[in-house]
Amino acid sequence: MPSWVRFNDTSDRWEYSVNAGGAWNELPLGIRLIDGTAAAPSLAFADDPDTGLYRVAADRYGLVAGGRLLLSGIKQAAQAGHTFYSADGTSYLTALILDNNYTYLSHGSSSAASHFYIRNTTANGTLRLGTAGIDRWVIAAAGHFEPTANLAYDIGSAALKAKSIYSSAYRGQVIKGIGFSGGEYNMNGAADDELVNYRFTIPADTLKVPGDFVLIEGVFIPAANANTKTIRHQLDATIKRISCQTAVNLADMRVRVMVKLYYRTSTTGSWGGLSWINASGASPIAGQGYLMNAGLSSADWTSDQVLALWAQGGANQDVRATDYNVTAFLATAGSTV
């Protein structure tokens, strides 16, 4: 049976012709290639035999250059392996789909490369960000933005700070630093109800005290008034500090209707040589820093104490502020300082 391969000018294609019973039958010419490999693709170029196309797996082929896979996963469903891969392994965008479970976007294939990927493409998947080959932050399936390790990473830095962070409440967490217009101040808390570190300056009129959960400490300077037995006190606007004395547990304090002051002094208060007394007391009480029932020294106090200072003495006697400076005070229950 005679046959030959010829080019059909009418159909503009190569055909395989077979003569059967005196009639010629033209069959379209087809080529079947071996699977090939990345190093030796089945369809390649004469002068570049390691660049071309080969069969990676069933329903999947890959494009290679220089013996390296550049493009693969050509199928209706994504395949495990490389979707895009950089030629040199260090440059350009890399996207990987591993076992239909992880989708990576990274800079090169090095394990130290920065990367961004979706972990598990199901409804319970997470979105993760990483640098130097390590996952750093994650957006959980529920939408929470979290670090991948507890207390591992900061938001912002000493040189580059976030402008504003909005939240309905700070509760049950450590607040490491708070910044005010006049500078930066550190405040550390070990629990939700107790401050353990304090003594940082806050400029005047920058802190609002909503209740008995923040205490304001500073220097207490009285306003001189020589013509009355009552001394009206005013605060020194230049010095104010956060404080929670070690013996005070804020959980034991309750919101009060009136603003109250807690205080202590380093010297005995006096007016014309007479001691300070408590306005609520039945009789004057000598000592440093008068309370409802007892005096204070410069040591920490252990119970709620209210500042109620009055002066006892005759009219027109000298009032010397240096005699009764209060070296520390606390303001609670809705006081703006």
XYZ file of C-alpha atoms in Angstrom:
337
model
C 0.000 0.000 0.000
C 1.780 3.155 -1.169
C 1.906 6.173 1.166
C 3.819 9.388 1.595
C 4.026 12.617 3.583
C 3.310 15.764 1.607
C 2.396 19.407 2.135
C -1.185 20.249 1.050
C -1.209 23.724 -0.493
C -5.006 23.864 -0.294
C -5.293 23.147 3.436
C -1.904 24.714 4.158
C -0.732 21.811 6.306
C 1.338 18.679 6.266
C -0.608 15.471 5.585
C 0.056 11.752 5.600
C -1.495 10.196 2.452
C -2.322 6.489 1.993
C -3.464 4.859 -1.302
C -6.137 2.240 -0.617
C -7.903 0.603 -3.589
C -6.650 3.236 -5.982
C -7.905 6.187 -3.869
C -5.658 8.489 -1.855
C -6.717 9.214 1.725
C -5.147 12.187 3.529
C -4.635 11.875 7.253
C -3.662 14.941 9.407
C -0.120 14.611 10.647
C 0.278 14.443 14.486
C 3.353 14.274 16.736
C 3.595 12.560 20.146
C 6.460 13.697 22.374
C 8.175 11.956 25.245
C 7.573 13.428 28.728
C 11.015 14.974 29.030
C 12.538 16.630 32.092
C 13.509 20.116 33.215
C 17.091 19.421 32.189
C 16.043 17.869 28.865
C 12.607 19.185 27.824
C 10.773 17.139 25.219
C 10.233 20.202 23.021
C 13.404 22.277 22.883
C 15.609 24.325 20.587
C 18.520 23.008 18.572
C 20.951 25.566 19.962
C 19.400 25.619 23.458
C 18.406 22.037 24.378
C 17.685 22.759 28.073
C 15.100 25.469 27.277
C 11.585 24.541 26.223
C 8.543 22.567 27.402
C 8.089 19.177 29.071
C 5.364 17.113 30.765
C 5.645 17.524 34.558
C 2.798 15.164 35.498
C -0.700 14.190 34.391
C -2.566 17.220 33.015
C 0.380 19.413 33.830
C 3.279 20.802 31.848
C 6.097 23.167 32.598
C 8.204 25.760 30.850
C 11.926 25.681 31.546
C 14.926 27.832 30.715
C 18.495 26.814 31.332
C 17.290 23.521 32.801
C 15.202 25.225 35.534
C 11.442 25.213 35.923
C 9.920 28.660 35.367
C 6.196 28.022 34.958
C 4.127 24.993 35.916
C 0.838 23.936 37.447
C -1.138 24.410 34.243
C -4.393 22.685 35.038
C -7.953 23.544 36.015
C -7.073 23.005 39.694
C -3.883 24.329 41.277
C -1.075 21.820 41.635
C 1.482 21.318 44.351
C 4.711 22.975 43.314
C 5.730 26.202 41.668
C 3.287 28.500 39.953
C 5.931 31.145 39.299
C 9.574 30.747 40.104
C 12.472 33.136 39.634
C 15.239 32.064 37.275
C 18.092 32.856 39.670
C 16.305 31.853 42.872
C 16.873 35.217 44.544
C 15.095 37.834 42.444
C 11.589 38.627 41.222
C 8.244 37.583 42.614
C 7.723 33.983 43.663
C 4.313 32.429 44.170
C 4.041 28.881 45.480
C 1.099 26.619 46.069
C 2.045 23.737 48.339
C -0.376 20.807 48.493
C -3.240 23.213 47.738
C -2.820 24.500 51.290
C -0.378 27.444 51.230
C -0.112 30.329 48.788
C 3.174 32.217 49.065
C 4.319 35.535 47.686
C 7.980 36.094 48.415
C 11.139 37.638 47.045
C 13.108 34.714 45.677
C 13.246 31.168 46.992
C 15.735 31.622 49.819
C 14.510 30.571 53.261
C 15.603 33.991 54.529
C 13.375 35.852 52.077
C 10.515 38.078 53.202
C 7.206 36.455 52.442
C 3.464 36.865 52.523
C 1.120 33.917 52.273
C -2.353 32.587 52.882
C -2.310 29.533 55.073
C -5.037 27.064 54.208
C -7.353 28.455 51.562
C -10.465 27.178 53.352
C -12.816 29.388 55.393
C -10.624 28.783 58.458
C -7.458 30.000 56.755
C -5.144 32.707 58.081
C -3.207 35.487 56.387
C 0.432 35.653 57.489
C 3.300 38.091 57.036
C 6.923 37.199 57.535
C 10.487 38.425 57.176
C 13.837 36.612 57.184
C 12.028 33.319 56.695
C 10.002 33.683 59.932
C 6.268 34.331 60.313
C 5.830 37.598 62.250
C 2.154 38.660 62.137
C -1.083 36.868 61.387
C -4.660 37.865 60.606
C -6.602 35.002 62.156
C -9.697 33.472 60.598
C -11.820 35.493 63.046
C -10.154 38.736 61.881
C -7.832 39.384 64.831
C -4.427 40.922 64.025
C -1.896 39.140 66.205
C 1.858 38.580 66.514
C 2.904 34.977 66.002
C 4.703 34.974 69.365
C 3.672 36.546 72.670
C 5.374 39.907 73.416
C 7.734 39.429 70.466
C 7.174 42.459 68.207
C 6.467 46.179 68.579
C 4.171 48.448 66.590
C 6.383 51.366 65.642
C 9.814 52.152 67.052
C 11.648 54.905 68.911
C 12.351 56.621 65.596
C 9.143 55.764 63.707
C 5.962 55.893 65.784
C 2.365 55.174 64.909
C 0.313 58.370 64.914
C -2.844 57.103 66.656
C -4.142 53.808 68.008
C -7.896 53.733 68.621
C -9.405 51.276 71.077
C -12.523 51.138 73.223
C -10.588 49.946 76.280
C -7.181 48.991 77.581
C -7.850 46.279 80.102
C -6.122 43.125 81.180
C -2.870 44.012 79.455
C 0.483 45.667 80.028
C 0.758 49.257 78.834
C 4.484 49.754 78.415
C 4.588 53.387 77.342
C 2.275 56.382 77.032
C 3.265 59.528 75.178
C 1.987 63.026 75.960
C 2.484 66.273 74.107
C 5.311 67.263 76.411
C 7.325 64.068 76.007
C 7.266 60.325 76.633
C 6.653 58.552 79.900
C 6.738 54.883 80.862
C 4.048 53.157 82.910
C 4.249 49.431 83.614
C 1.518 47.283 85.106
C 1.794 43.689 86.276
C -1.963 43.114 86.484
C -5.245 44.727 85.579
C -5.722 46.237 89.020
C -2.273 47.325 90.173
C 0.505 49.601 88.942
C 3.940 48.527 90.084
C 6.183 51.148 88.443
C 5.546 54.872 88.503
C 7.277 58.259 88.859
C 7.088 59.818 85.447
C 6.176 63.436 84.805
C 2.988 64.366 82.941
C 2.465 67.963 81.759
C -0.413 69.855 83.352
C -3.920 69.379 81.916
C -3.037 66.287 79.871
C -4.538 63.479 81.934
C -8.208 62.890 82.747
C -8.866 60.741 85.800
C -12.226 58.937 85.318
C -12.324 57.255 88.719
C -10.300 55.647 91.469
C -8.158 53.631 89.105
C -5.472 56.223 88.343
C -3.726 58.188 91.064
C -1.977 61.506 90.457
C 1.024 62.440 92.566
C 2.750 65.804 92.773
C 3.822 68.723 94.948
C 1.101 70.495 96.918
C 1.636 74.264 97.414
C -0.839 76.324 99.498
C -2.005 79.785 98.458
C -1.019 82.323 101.111
C -3.891 83.906 102.991
C -2.816 85.717 106.179
C -6.261 87.052 107.117
C -8.152 83.866 107.731
C -7.713 80.716 109.698
C -8.450 78.688 106.560
C -5.686 78.112 104.045
C -6.837 77.638 100.444
C -4.484 75.257 98.655
C -3.554 75.186 95.007
C -1.554 72.704 92.920
C 1.812 73.447 91.418
C 1.090 73.023 87.696
C 4.703 72.207 86.840
C 5.026 68.910 88.701
C 2.594 66.002 88.491
C 3.391 62.313 88.590
C 1.580 58.996 88.269
C 1.826 57.003 91.473
C 0.407 53.950 93.109
C 2.027 53.257 96.431
C 3.100 49.662 96.871
C 0.771 49.006 99.787
C -2.352 50.215 97.985
C -4.411 47.780 95.947
C -6.567 49.659 93.458
C -9.098 46.847 93.407
C -10.052 47.789 96.968
C -10.846 51.401 96.052
C -14.306 52.539 95.017
C -15.570 55.429 92.911
C -16.440 58.453 95.019
C -18.823 61.292 94.321
C -16.377 64.002 95.396
C -12.800 64.575 94.325
C -10.487 63.599 97.150
C -6.807 64.165 97.789
C -4.406 61.729 99.382
C -1.119 63.163 100.561
C 2.025 62.929 102.629
C 4.605 65.479 103.774
C 8.290 65.452 104.586
C 8.056 68.254 107.150
C 5.596 69.124 109.878
C 3.114 71.724 108.682
C 2.791 74.851 110.794
C 1.317 78.357 110.796
C 2.871 80.773 113.197
C 4.455 77.910 115.081
C 1.176 76.003 115.497
C 0.569 72.578 113.986
C -1.871 71.699 111.257
C -5.085 70.091 112.314
C -7.744 68.012 110.643
C -10.967 69.926 110.032
C -12.929 66.760 110.756
C -11.039 65.926 113.904
C -12.216 66.689 117.414
C -8.873 68.258 118.264
C -5.627 69.227 116.512
C -3.297 66.373 115.657
C 0.428 67.035 115.469
C 2.687 65.293 113.006
C 3.489 65.084 109.341
C 0.610 65.151 106.881
C -2.779 65.091 108.580
C -5.501 62.592 107.690
C -8.969 61.823 108.922
C -7.638 60.084 111.999
C -3.866 59.773 111.902
C -0.711 61.438 110.601
C 1.490 60.300 107.740
C 5.240 60.044 107.500
C 7.162 59.948 104.244
C 6.653 56.183 104.098
C 4.016 54.510 101.911
C 0.502 54.468 103.257
C -1.667 51.386 103.649
C -5.269 52.642 103.616
C -7.511 55.302 102.051
C -6.630 58.728 103.448
C -8.306 62.065 102.683
C -6.544 65.418 102.713
C -8.492 67.838 104.917
C -5.925 70.417 106.016
C -6.902 73.508 107.965
C -4.654 75.932 109.809
C -5.047 76.975 113.426
C -3.755 80.305 114.616
C -4.550 83.930 115.179
C -5.538 86.462 112.510
C -2.836 88.155 110.387
C -0.183 85.612 111.259
C 2.446 84.843 108.641
C 1.771 81.969 106.278
C 5.008 80.395 105.104
C 4.559 77.853 102.314
C 7.896 76.265 103.136
C 6.502 75.204 106.472
C 3.796 72.993 105.059
C 4.638 71.873 101.550
C 3.020 68.545 100.812
C 5.613 66.487 98.960
C 3.172 63.991 97.458
C -0.539 63.977 96.797
C -3.082 61.825 94.978
C -6.233 62.942 93.154
C -9.095 60.556 92.377
C -12.710 60.367 91.193
C -13.001 62.439 88.048
C -10.333 65.075 88.604
C -8.681 66.704 85.579
C -5.029 67.479 86.258
